[in-house]
CSV table of C-alpha atoms and ligand atoms in Angstrom, one decimal:
chain,number,residue,atom,x,y,z
A,18,MET,CA,23.2,20.0,9.0
A,19,ARG,CA,23.2,16.8,6.9
A,20,ILE,CA,20.4,14.4,7.8
A,21,ARG,CA,21.1,10.8,6.6
A,22,SER,CA,19.5,8.6,9.2
A,23,ALA,CA,16.3,8.6,11.3
A,24,GLU,CA,14.3,6.8,13.9
A,25,ILE,CA,10.6,7.1,14.7
A,26,ILE,CA,9.0,6.9,18.1
A,27,ALA,CA,5.2,6.5,18.1
A,28,VAL,CA,3.7,7.5,21.5
A,29,GLY,CA,0.4,6.2,22.7
A,30,SER,CA,-0.6,3.4,25.1
A,31,GLU,CA,-3.5,2.5,22.8
A,32,MET,CA,-1.0,1.2,20.2
A,33,LEU,CA,0.2,-1.3,22.8
A,34,THR,CA,-3.2,-2.9,22.7
A,35,PRO,CA,-4.6,-5.2,20.0
A,36,HIS,CA,-7.0,-2.5,19.0
A,37,ARG,CA,-4.8,0.2,17.4
A,38,THR,CA,-1.8,0.1,15.1
A,39,ASP,CA,0.9,2.6,14.5
A,40,THR,CA,0.3,3.6,10.9
A,41,ASN,CA,2.0,7.0,11.1
A,42,SER,CA,5.4,5.3,10.9
A,43,LEU,CA,4.4,3.6,7.6
A,44,PHE,CA,3.6,7.0,6.1
A,45,LEU,CA,6.7,8.5,7.5
A,46,ALA,CA,8.9,5.6,6.4
A,47,GLY,CA,7.6,6.2,2.8
A,48,ARG,CA,8.4,9.9,3.0
A,49,LEU,CA,11.9,9.4,4.5
A,50,ASN,CA,12.6,6.9,1.8
A,51,GLU,CA,11.8,9.3,-0.9
A,52,LEU,CA,14.0,11.9,0.8
A,53,GLY,CA,16.9,9.4,0.8
A,54,ILE,CA,17.0,9.4,4.6
A,55,GLU,CA,17.6,5.9,6.0
A,56,LEU,CA,15.1,4.8,8.6
A,57,SER,CA,17.1,2.5,10.9
A,58,ALA,CA,14.6,1.8,13.7
A,59,LYS,CA,11.1,2.6,15.0
A,60,ALA,CA,9.5,2.2,18.4
A,61,VAL,CA,6.1,2.3,20.0
A,62,VAL,CA,5.9,3.5,23.6
A,63,GLY,CA,3.0,4.0,25.9
A,64,ASP,CA,2.1,7.4,27.5
A,65,ASP,CA,5.1,7.1,29.8
A,66,GLN,CA,7.2,10.3,30.2
A,67,ARG,CA,10.3,8.7,31.7
A,68,LEU,CA,10.5,5.9,29.2
A,69,LEU,CA,10.0,8.3,26.3
A,70,THR,CA,12.7,10.6,27.7
A,71,THR,CA,15.1,7.6,27.8
A,72,LEU,CA,14.2,6.4,24.4
A,73,LEU,CA,14.7,9.8,22.8
A,74,ARG,CA,18.1,10.2,24.5
A,75,GLN,CA,19.1,6.8,23.2
A,76,SER,CA,17.9,7.5,19.7
A,77,LEU,CA,19.9,10.7,19.6
A,78,GLU,CA,23.0,8.6,20.3
A,79,ARG,CA,22.4,6.8,17.0
A,80,VAL,CA,20.8,8.9,14.3
A,81,ASP,CA,20.6,12.4,12.8
A,82,LEU,CA,16.8,12.8,13.0
A,83,VAL,CA,14.2,11.5,15.5
A,84,ILE,CA,10.5,11.9,14.7
A,85,ILE,CA,8.1,11.5,17.6
A,86,THR,CA,4.3,11.2,16.9
A,87,GLY,CA,1.4,11.5,19.3
A,88,GLY,CA,1.0,12.5,22.9
A,89,LEU,CA,0.5,16.2,22.3
A,90,GLY,CA,-3.0,16.5,23.5
A,91,PRO,CA,-4.2,18.6,26.4
A,92,THR,CA,-4.7,15.8,29.0
A,93,GLU,CA,-2.5,14.4,31.8
A,94,ASP,CA,-1.5,11.4,29.8
A,95,ASP,CA,-0.1,13.5,26.9
A,96,VAL,CA,3.5,13.6,27.9
A,97,THR,CA,5.5,14.1,24.7
A,98,ARG,CA,6.2,17.8,25.2
A,99,GLU,CA,7.5,17.2,28.7
A,100,ALA,CA,9.7,14.3,27.7
A,101,VAL,CA,11.3,16.2,24.9
A,102,SER,CA,11.9,19.1,27.3
A,103,ASP,CA,13.6,16.7,29.8
A,104,ALA,CA,15.6,14.8,27.2
A,105,LEU,CA,17.1,17.9,25.7
A,106,GLY,CA,17.3,19.8,29.0
A,107,ARG,CA,15.4,22.7,27.5
A,108,PRO,CA,12.8,24.2,29.9
A,109,MET,CA,9.4,25.0,28.5
A,110,SER,CA,7.6,28.3,28.4
A,111,GLU,CA,4.3,29.5,27.1
A,112,ASP,CA,4.3,30.6,23.4
A,113,ALA,CA,2.1,33.6,23.0
A,114,ASP,CA,1.4,33.0,19.3
A,115,VAL,CA,0.4,29.3,19.9
A,116,LEU,CA,-1.8,30.4,22.8
A,117,ALA,CA,-3.5,33.0,20.7
A,118,SER,CA,-4.1,30.6,17.8
A,119,LEU,CA,-5.5,28.0,20.3
A,120,GLU,CA,-7.9,30.5,21.8
A,121,LYS,CA,-8.9,31.6,18.3
A,122,ARG,CA,-9.6,28.0,17.2
A,123,PHE,CA,-12.0,27.6,20.1
A,124,ALA,CA,-13.6,31.1,19.7
A,125,ASP,CA,-14.2,30.4,15.9
A,126,ARG,CA,-16.4,27.5,17.0
A,127,GLY,CA,-18.2,29.5,19.7
A,128,TYR,CA,-16.4,28.0,22.7
A,129,VAL,CA,-14.1,29.4,25.4
A,130,MET,CA,-10.9,27.4,25.5
A,131,PRO,CA,-10.8,24.9,28.4
A,132,ALA,CA,-8.1,25.6,30.8
A,133,ASN,CA,-6.2,22.3,30.2
A,134,ASN,CA,-5.7,23.2,26.5
A,135,ARG,CA,-3.3,25.9,27.7
A,136,LYS,CA,-0.8,23.2,28.2
A,137,GLN,CA,-0.6,22.8,24.4
A,138,ALA,CA,1.0,26.3,24.2
A,139,GLN,CA,4.0,25.1,26.2
A,140,VAL,CA,7.1,25.0,23.9
A,141,PRO,CA,10.6,23.8,24.8
A,142,ARG,CA,13.2,26.5,24.4
A,143,GLY,CA,14.5,27.0,20.9
A,144,ALA,CA,11.8,25.0,19.2
A,145,VAL,CA,10.2,26.2,16.0
A,146,VAL,CA,6.4,25.7,16.1
A,147,ILE,CA,4.8,23.8,13.2
A,148,ALA,CA,1.3,25.0,12.5
A,149,ASN,CA,-1.5,22.4,12.6
A,150,PRO,CA,-4.4,23.5,10.3
A,151,ASN,CA,-6.4,20.4,11.2
A,152,GLY,CA,-6.2,20.2,14.9
A,153,SER,CA,-5.2,21.9,18.1
A,154,ALA,CA,-1.8,20.4,18.9
A,155,PRO,CA,1.0,22.2,17.1
A,156,GLY,CA,4.1,20.3,16.0
A,157,LEU,CA,7.7,21.2,16.9
A,158,TRP,CA,11.0,21.3,15.0
A,159,LEU,CA,14.1,21.3,17.3
A,160,GLU,CA,17.7,21.4,16.4
A,161,GLU,CA,20.4,20.0,18.7
A,162,GLY,CA,23.8,20.5,17.2
A,163,SER,CA,23.8,18.7,13.9
A,164,GLN,CA,20.7,16.7,14.8
A,165,ALA,CA,17.0,17.4,14.5
A,166,ILE,CA,14.0,16.4,16.5
A,167,VAL,CA,10.5,16.6,15.0
A,168,VAL,CA,7.4,16.3,17.1
A,169,LEU,CA,4.0,15.8,15.4
A,170,PRO,CA,0.5,15.1,16.6
A,171,GLY,CA,-0.9,11.5,16.4
A,172,PRO,CA,-4.0,11.8,14.2
A,173,PRO,CA,-2.9,10.9,10.6
A,174,ARG,CA,-5.0,13.6,9.1
A,175,GLU,CA,-3.2,16.2,11.2
A,176,LEU,CA,0.3,14.7,10.9
A,177,GLN,CA,0.4,14.0,7.2
A,178,PRO,CA,-0.1,17.5,5.8
A,179,MET,CA,2.1,19.0,8.5
A,180,PHE,CA,4.9,16.6,7.4
A,181,ASP,CA,4.4,17.4,3.7
A,182,TYR,CA,4.1,21.2,4.1
A,183,SER,CA,6.3,22.1,7.0
A,184,VAL,CA,8.8,19.2,7.8
A,185,SER,CA,9.6,17.9,4.4
A,186,PRO,CA,10.9,21.2,3.0
A,187,ARG,CA,13.2,21.6,6.0
A,188,LEU,CA,14.5,18.1,5.5
A,189,VAL,CA,15.0,18.6,1.8
A,190,ALA,CA,17.2,21.5,2.6
A,191,THR,CA,19.5,19.2,4.6
A,192,THR,CA,19.7,16.3,2.2
A,193,ALA,CA,21.8,18.0,-0.6
A,194,GLY,CA,18.9,17.4,-3.0
A,195,THR,CA,19.2,13.6,-3.3
A,196,ARG,CA,16.0,11.9,-4.2
A,197,TRP,CA,14.8,8.3,-4.3
A,198,ARG,CA,12.9,7.5,-7.5
A,199,ARG,CA,10.9,4.3,-7.9
A,200,ARG,CA,9.3,2.2,-10.6
A,201,VAL,CA,7.1,-0.9,-10.2
A,202,ILE,CA,6.8,-3.8,-12.7
A,203,LYS,CA,3.7,-5.9,-12.1
A,204,ILE,CA,3.6,-9.5,-13.2
A,205,THR,CA,1.0,-12.3,-13.1
A,206,GLY,CA,0.9,-15.9,-14.2
A,207,ARG,CA,4.5,-16.6,-12.8
A,208,ALA,CA,5.7,-17.8,-9.5
A,209,GLU,CA,8.3,-15.7,-7.6
A,210,SER,CA,11.1,-18.2,-8.3
A,211,GLN,CA,10.3,-18.1,-12.0
A,212,VAL,CA,10.5,-14.3,-12.1
A,213,ASP,CA,13.7,-14.4,-10.1
A,214,GLU,CA,15.3,-16.9,-12.4
A,215,VAL,CA,14.7,-14.7,-15.5
A,216,ALA,CA,15.4,-11.4,-13.8
A,217,ARG,CA,18.3,-12.2,-11.5
A,218,ASP,CA,21.1,-11.5,-14.0
A,219,ILE,CA,19.5,-8.3,-15.1
A,220,TYR,CA,19.2,-6.9,-11.6
A,221,LEU,CA,22.7,-8.0,-10.6
A,222,ALA,CA,23.9,-5.9,-13.6
A,223,LEU,CA,21.6,-3.0,-12.6
A,224,MET,CA,23.1,-2.9,-9.1
A,225,LYS,CA,26.5,-2.4,-10.6
A,226,ALA,CA,25.4,0.2,-13.2
A,227,PRO,CA,26.7,3.8,-13.0
A,228,THR,CA,23.4,4.7,-11.4
A,229,PRO,CA,22.9,1.6,-9.2
A,230,ILE,CA,19.4,0.4,-9.1
A,231,GLN,CA,18.1,-1.7,-6.2
A,232,THR,CA,15.4,-4.3,-7.0
A,233,THR,CA,13.0,-5.9,-4.5
A,234,ILE,CA,10.7,-8.7,-5.3
A,235,LEU,CA,7.3,-8.8,-3.6
A,236,ALA,CA,4.8,-11.6,-4.0
A,237,THR,CA,1.1,-11.9,-3.3
A,238,PRO,CA,-1.2,-14.7,-4.6
A,239,GLY,CA,-1.5,-14.0,-8.3
A,240,GLN,CA,0.8,-11.1,-8.5
A,241,ILE,CA,4.5,-10.5,-8.4
A,242,GLU,CA,5.9,-7.0,-8.1
A,243,LEU,CA,9.5,-5.9,-8.9
A,244,HIS,CA,10.2,-2.6,-7.2
A,245,LEU,CA,13.1,-0.7,-8.7
A,246,ALA,CA,14.7,2.2,-6.8
A,247,ALA,CA,17.6,4.5,-7.3
A,248,VAL,CA,18.9,7.5,-5.6
A,249,SER,CA,20.6,10.6,-7.0
A,250,ALA,CA,20.6,14.4,-7.0
A,251,ASP,CA,20.1,14.3,-10.7
A,252,VAL,CA,16.5,13.3,-11.1
A,253,ALA,CA,16.4,13.3,-14.9
A,254,ALA,CA,19.4,10.9,-15.0
A,255,VAL,CA,17.9,8.6,-12.4
A,256,ASP,CA,14.6,8.5,-14.2
A,257,ALA,CA,16.2,7.6,-17.5
A,258,ALA,CA,18.2,4.8,-15.8
A,259,LEU,CA,15.0,3.5,-14.2
A,260,ALA,CA,13.1,3.7,-17.5
A,261,ASP,CA,15.9,1.7,-19.2
A,262,ALA,CA,15.9,-0.9,-16.4
A,263,VAL,CA,12.1,-1.2,-16.6
A,264,GLY,CA,12.3,-1.7,-20.4
A,265,ARG,CA,14.9,-4.5,-20.0
A,266,LEU,CA,13.1,-6.4,-17.3
A,267,ALA,CA,9.7,-6.0,-19.0
A,268,THR,CA,11.1,-7.4,-22.3
A,269,ALA,CA,12.7,-10.3,-20.5
A,270,LEU,CA,9.5,-11.1,-18.5
A,271,ALA,CA,6.9,-10.5,-21.3
A,272,PRO,CA,4.1,-11.6,-21.7
A,273,PHE,CA,3.6,-11.9,-18.0
A,274,VAL,CA,4.2,-8.2,-17.3
A,275,PHE,CA,0.8,-6.4,-17.2
A,276,SER,CA,1.8,-3.0,-15.8
A,277,VAL,CA,4.8,-0.7,-15.6
A,278,ASP,CA,2.8,2.4,-14.9
A,279,GLY,CA,1.2,1.7,-11.5
A,280,ARG,CA,-2.1,0.3,-12.8
A,281,ASN,CA,-3.4,-2.9,-11.2
A,282,LEU,CA,-4.7,-5.8,-13.2
A,283,GLU,CA,-8.4,-4.9,-13.0
A,284,GLU,CA,-7.5,-1.4,-14.3
A,285,VAL,CA,-5.5,-2.8,-17.2
A,286,VAL,CA,-8.4,-5.1,-18.1
A,287,GLY,CA,-10.9,-2.3,-17.7
A,288,ASP,CA,-8.9,-0.1,-20.0
A,289,LEU,CA,-8.6,-2.8,-22.6
A,290,LEU,CA,-12.4,-3.5,-22.5
A,291,ARG,CA,-13.2,0.2,-22.7
A,292,GLU,CA,-10.8,0.8,-25.7
A,293,ARG,CA,-12.3,-2.2,-27.5
A,294,GLY,CA,-15.9,-1.3,-26.7
A,295,LEU,CA,-16.5,-4.7,-25.2
A,296,ARG,CA,-18.7,-5.7,-22.2
A,297,ILE,CA,-18.0,-8.6,-19.9
A,298,ALA,CA,-20.1,-10.9,-17.7
A,299,ALA,CA,-18.9,-13.7,-15.4
A,300,ALA,CA,-20.2,-16.9,-14.0
A,301,GLU,CA,-18.3,-17.7,-10.9
A,302,SER,CA,-18.4,-20.8,-8.9
A,303,CYS,CA,-15.3,-21.1,-6.6
A,304,THR,CA,-14.6,-17.4,-6.7
A,305,ALA,CA,-18.2,-16.5,-6.0
A,306,GLY,CA,-18.1,-12.9,-7.0
A,307,LEU,CA,-14.4,-12.0,-6.4
A,308,LEU,CA,-13.8,-11.6,-10.1
A,309,LEU,CA,-16.7,-9.2,-10.5
A,310,GLY,CA,-15.6,-7.5,-7.3
A,311,ARG,CA,-12.2,-6.7,-8.6
A,312,LEU,CA,-13.5,-5.7,-12.1
A,313,THR,CA,-15.9,-3.2,-10.4
A,314,GLU,CA,-13.4,-1.7,-8.1
A,315,VAL,CA,-12.4,0.4,-11.1
A,316,PRO,CA,-14.3,3.7,-11.4
A,317,GLY,CA,-16.4,3.8,-14.6
A,318,SER,CA,-16.6,0.0,-14.7
A,319,SER,CA,-20.4,0.1,-15.4
A,320,GLY,CA,-19.2,1.0,-18.9
A,321,TRP,CA,-17.7,-2.5,-19.4
A,322,VAL,CA,-19.1,-4.8,-16.8
A,323,VAL,CA,-22.6,-6.2,-17.5
A,324,GLY,CA,-23.0,-8.4,-14.4
A,325,GLY,CA,-22.7,-12.0,-13.4
A,326,ILE,CA,-24.1,-15.1,-11.7
A,327,VAL,CA,-22.6,-16.8,-8.7
A,328,ALA,CA,-23.2,-20.4,-9.7
A,329,TYR,CA,-22.2,-22.3,-6.7
A,330,ASP,CA,-24.7,-25.1,-6.7
A,331,ASP,CA,-25.1,-27.3,-9.7
A,332,ALA,CA,-28.8,-26.3,-9.8
A,333,VAL,CA,-27.8,-22.7,-10.5
A,334,LYS,CA,-25.4,-23.8,-13.2
A,335,ILE,CA,-28.2,-25.7,-14.9
A,336,GLU,CA,-31.1,-23.3,-14.3
A,337,GLN,CA,-29.4,-19.9,-14.5
A,338,LEU,CA,-26.6,-20.6,-16.9
A,339,GLY,CA,-28.1,-23.4,-19.0
A,340,VAL,CA,-25.3,-25.8,-18.4
A,341,PRO,CA,-26.6,-29.2,-19.7
A,342,PRO,CA,-27.1,-31.6,-16.7
A,343,GLY,CA,-25.5,-34.4,-18.8
A,344,LEU,CA,-22.3,-32.3,-19.0
A,345,LEU,CA,-22.1,-32.1,-15.2
A,346,GLU,CA,-22.8,-35.8,-14.8
A,347,ALA,CA,-20.2,-36.8,-17.4
A,348,HIS,CA,-17.4,-34.5,-16.5
A,349,GLY,CA,-18.2,-33.1,-13.0
A,350,ALA,CA,-18.6,-29.4,-12.1
A,351,VAL,CA,-14.9,-28.8,-12.2
A,352,SER,CA,-14.1,-29.6,-15.8
A,353,GLU,CA,-13.4,-27.8,-19.0
A,354,PRO,CA,-16.7,-28.5,-20.7
A,355,VAL,CA,-18.6,-27.2,-17.7
A,356,ALA,CA,-16.4,-24.0,-17.5
A,357,VAL,CA,-17.0,-23.4,-21.2
A,358,ALA,CA,-20.7,-23.9,-20.8
A,359,MET,CA,-20.8,-21.5,-17.9
A,360,ALA,CA,-18.9,-18.8,-19.9
A,361,GLU,CA,-21.2,-19.2,-22.9
A,362,GLY,CA,-24.3,-19.3,-20.7
A,363,VAL,CA,-23.5,-16.1,-18.8
A,364,ARG,CA,-22.5,-14.4,-22.0
A,365,SER,CA,-25.7,-15.2,-23.9
A,366,ARG,CA,-28.1,-14.8,-20.9
A,367,LEU,CA,-26.6,-11.4,-20.0
A,368,SER,CA,-26.1,-10.3,-23.6
A,369,ALA,CA,-22.4,-9.6,-23.0
A,370,ASP,CA,-19.6,-9.7,-25.6
A,371,ILE,CA,-17.3,-11.7,-23.3
A,372,GLY,CA,-18.4,-14.4,-20.9
A,373,ILE,CA,-16.0,-15.8,-18.2
A,374,GLY,CA,-16.6,-19.1,-16.3
A,375,VAL,CA,-14.7,-20.0,-13.2
A,376,THR,CA,-15.0,-23.4,-11.5
A,377,GLY,CA,-12.6,-25.1,-9.1
A,378,ILE,CA,-11.8,-26.7,-5.8
A,379,ALA,CA,-10.7,-24.1,-3.3
A,380,GLY,CA,-10.4,-26.6,-0.5
A,381,PRO,CA,-9.6,-27.6,2.1
A,382,ASP,CA,-12.1,-30.5,1.4
A,383,GLY,CA,-13.5,-31.8,-1.8
A,384,GLY,CA,-10.3,-32.7,-3.6
A,385,THR,CA,-9.8,-36.1,-5.3
A,386,GLU,CA,-6.8,-37.8,-6.9
A,387,THR,CA,-7.8,-36.6,-10.4
A,388,LYS,CA,-9.2,-33.3,-9.2
A,389,PRO,CA,-7.0,-32.1,-6.3
A,390,VAL,CA,-7.6,-29.1,-4.1
A,391,GLY,CA,-6.3,-26.0,-6.0
A,392,MET,CA,-7.5,-27.2,-9.4
A,393,VAL,CA,-9.4,-24.5,-11.2
A,394,VAL,CA,-10.8,-24.3,-14.7
A,395,ILE,CA,-11.3,-20.9,-16.3
A,396,ALA,CA,-13.1,-20.4,-19.7
A,397,MET,CA,-13.6,-17.4,-21.9
A,398,ALA,CA,-16.4,-17.2,-24.4
A,399,GLY,CA,-17.4,-14.7,-27.1
A,400,VAL,CA,-14.0,-13.1,-27.9
A,401,SER,CA,-11.0,-15.4,-28.2
A,402,PRO,CA,-12.7,-18.5,-26.8
A,403,SER,CA,-10.4,-20.5,-24.6
A,404,VAL,CA,-10.2,-22.7,-21.6
A,405,ARG,CA,-7.4,-23.5,-19.2
A,406,THR,CA,-7.1,-25.9,-16.3
A,407,LEU,CA,-4.7,-24.6,-13.6
A,408,LYS,CA,-3.4,-25.9,-10.3
A,409,PHE,CA,-2.8,-23.4,-7.6
A,410,PRO,CA,-1.0,-23.8,-4.3
A,411,GLY,CA,-2.0,-22.6,-0.8
A,412,ASP,CA,-5.2,-22.4,1.3
A,413,ARG,CA,-8.7,-21.6,0.3
A,414,ARG,CA,-8.2,-17.9,0.3
A,415,MET,CA,-5.1,-18.1,-1.8
A,416,VAL,CA,-6.7,-20.4,-4.4
A,417,ARG,CA,-9.6,-18.0,-4.8
A,418,GLN,CA,-7.2,-15.0,-5.2
A,419,PHE,CA,-5.0,-16.9,-7.7
A,420,SER,CA,-8.1,-17.9,-9.6
A,421,THR,CA,-9.4,-14.3,-9.8
A,422,ALA,CA,-6.1,-13.0,-11.0
A,423,ALA,CA,-5.8,-15.8,-13.6
A,424,ALA,CA,-9.3,-15.0,-14.9
A,425,LEU,CA,-8.5,-11.3,-15.3
A,426,ASP,CA,-5.2,-12.2,-17.0
A,427,MET,CA,-7.0,-14.5,-19.5
A,428,VAL,CA,-9.0,-11.5,-20.6
A,429,ARG,CA,-5.9,-9.3,-20.7
A,430,ARG,CA,-3.9,-11.7,-22.7
A,431,ALA,CA,-6.7,-12.1,-25.2
A,432,LEU,CA,-7.3,-8.4,-25.7
A,433,VAL,CA,-3.8,-6.9,-25.5
A,434,THR,CA,-2.3,-6.1,-28.9
A,435,PRO,CA,0.8,-8.2,-29.5
B,17,ATP,P1,-4.6,15.3,19.8
B,17,ATP,O1,-4.4,16.6,20.5
B,17,ATP,O2,-5.3,15.6,18.5
B,17,ATP,O3,-5.2,14.2,20.6
B,17,ATP,P2,-2.2,13.9,20.0
B,17,ATP,O4,-0.8,14.2,19.5
B,17,ATP,O5,-2.4,13.9,21.5
B,17,ATP,O6,-3.2,14.8,19.3
B,17,ATP,P3,-2.8,11.2,20.5
B,17,ATP,O7,-3.8,11.5,21.6
B,17,ATP,O8,-1.5,10.6,20.8
B,17,ATP,O9,-2.6,12.5,19.5
B,17,ATP,O10,-3.6,10.3,19.4
B,17,ATP,C1,-4.8,10.7,18.9
B,17,ATP,C2,-5.3,9.7,18.0
B,17,ATP,O11,-4.5,9.7,16.8
B,17,ATP,C3,-5.2,8.2,18.5
B,17,ATP,O12,-6.4,7.8,19.1
B,17,ATP,C4,-5.1,7.5,17.2
B,17,ATP,O13,-6.4,7.2,16.6
B,17,ATP,C5,-4.3,8.4,16.3
B,17,ATP,N1,-2.9,8.0,16.4
B,17,ATP,C6,-2.0,8.4,17.3
B,17,ATP,N2,-0.8,7.9,17.0
B,17,ATP,C7,-0.9,7.2,15.9
B,17,ATP,C8,0.0,6.4,15.1
B,17,ATP,N3,1.3,6.3,15.4
B,17,ATP,N4,-0.5,5.9,14.0
B,17,ATP,C9,-1.8,6.0,13.6
B,17,ATP,N5,-2.7,6.7,14.3
B,17,ATP,C10,-2.3,7.3,15.5
């Protein structure tokens, strides 16, 4: 058996409502990807035995592997076992081992097994039962000629370990040992088009290299990611090719690359602050705590974050941060002198080594010709004092995210050794 292609069918009427999403297929897509198995389609179907039977038959006309999740419970509306039995024309019978382990599961908790759970011991002919250490519904592995059908329970905490411990090794045995390996380059302070312009020639060359490397570009406000992926049975060779590609791209895109090892921006900044023994405080107007929120997402951040002041109203800027009222009158709240005064004020009032001030116009209202929506001023005081006026695109949420990333990056750029 050689499994190259797969489809996923998620079963459960709740996932056809706005209240529940099929997340199992995201997990499974990631795992299949790592195994070098191409996921060509996925479907969500309600608790409908006939429809599931039809869908499974259709999938088996297209791919080597079909993974079905959910609908293995003990109730009437759990129809997956029956549909698989119908689609493959394999009658079901009670599996004595499954029944014994179900009864034991209930007995261990001091219950007698309800009669309807007996249904979960029904197994289509020829199926291998996959143990479920975290729930009552066992999974199934079935082979039909050169194809495989995998059936797993719906709850992610049951499905995930079953896939990793029981299904994955079976699939590895069919994939001739090929593996996808991945690296991610994280960039900030550049737009997607700017990254693409610099990187395009490099990734065109990488695609034609002896170990071809695929590159995908993903953008969120304030962060661009280049995902590099290559597949081979020779893991050492593919890792070396990826390391070389990461090196070439990171050199071309420096100094905007902040991570090639999976860390996010706040972790990189946290590590730099910790290494330097520096503590930071922030005065945030338009980001109103988002910067400190990100800084403190990192475990151990109490070691380098002192605290901050959300200085939205001018009165707070004056009273809590000591921004001179004359500065606000002369330049307005969104201005370089005010951002610098905010950074210095929060640094001295909170006795931090570094102070950051962020002030801007997040919109949609409040913009003027000279100070348009999206204009943000960020200042750093204490270490490497600096101030920058930036103009970000997008709506209020995006402007706030861009501003937070830019503030973090100002600290990173100041502390990173050249
Ligand atoms: P059990 O016997 O534990 O109920 P089951 O296979 O019958 O297992 P379902 O009844 O289909 O599982 O689903 C149980 C719960 O698992 C759902 O309410 C939902 O919270 C979660 N679940 C089911 N399918 C998915 C899915 N595709 N993605 C994420 N969660 C899911």
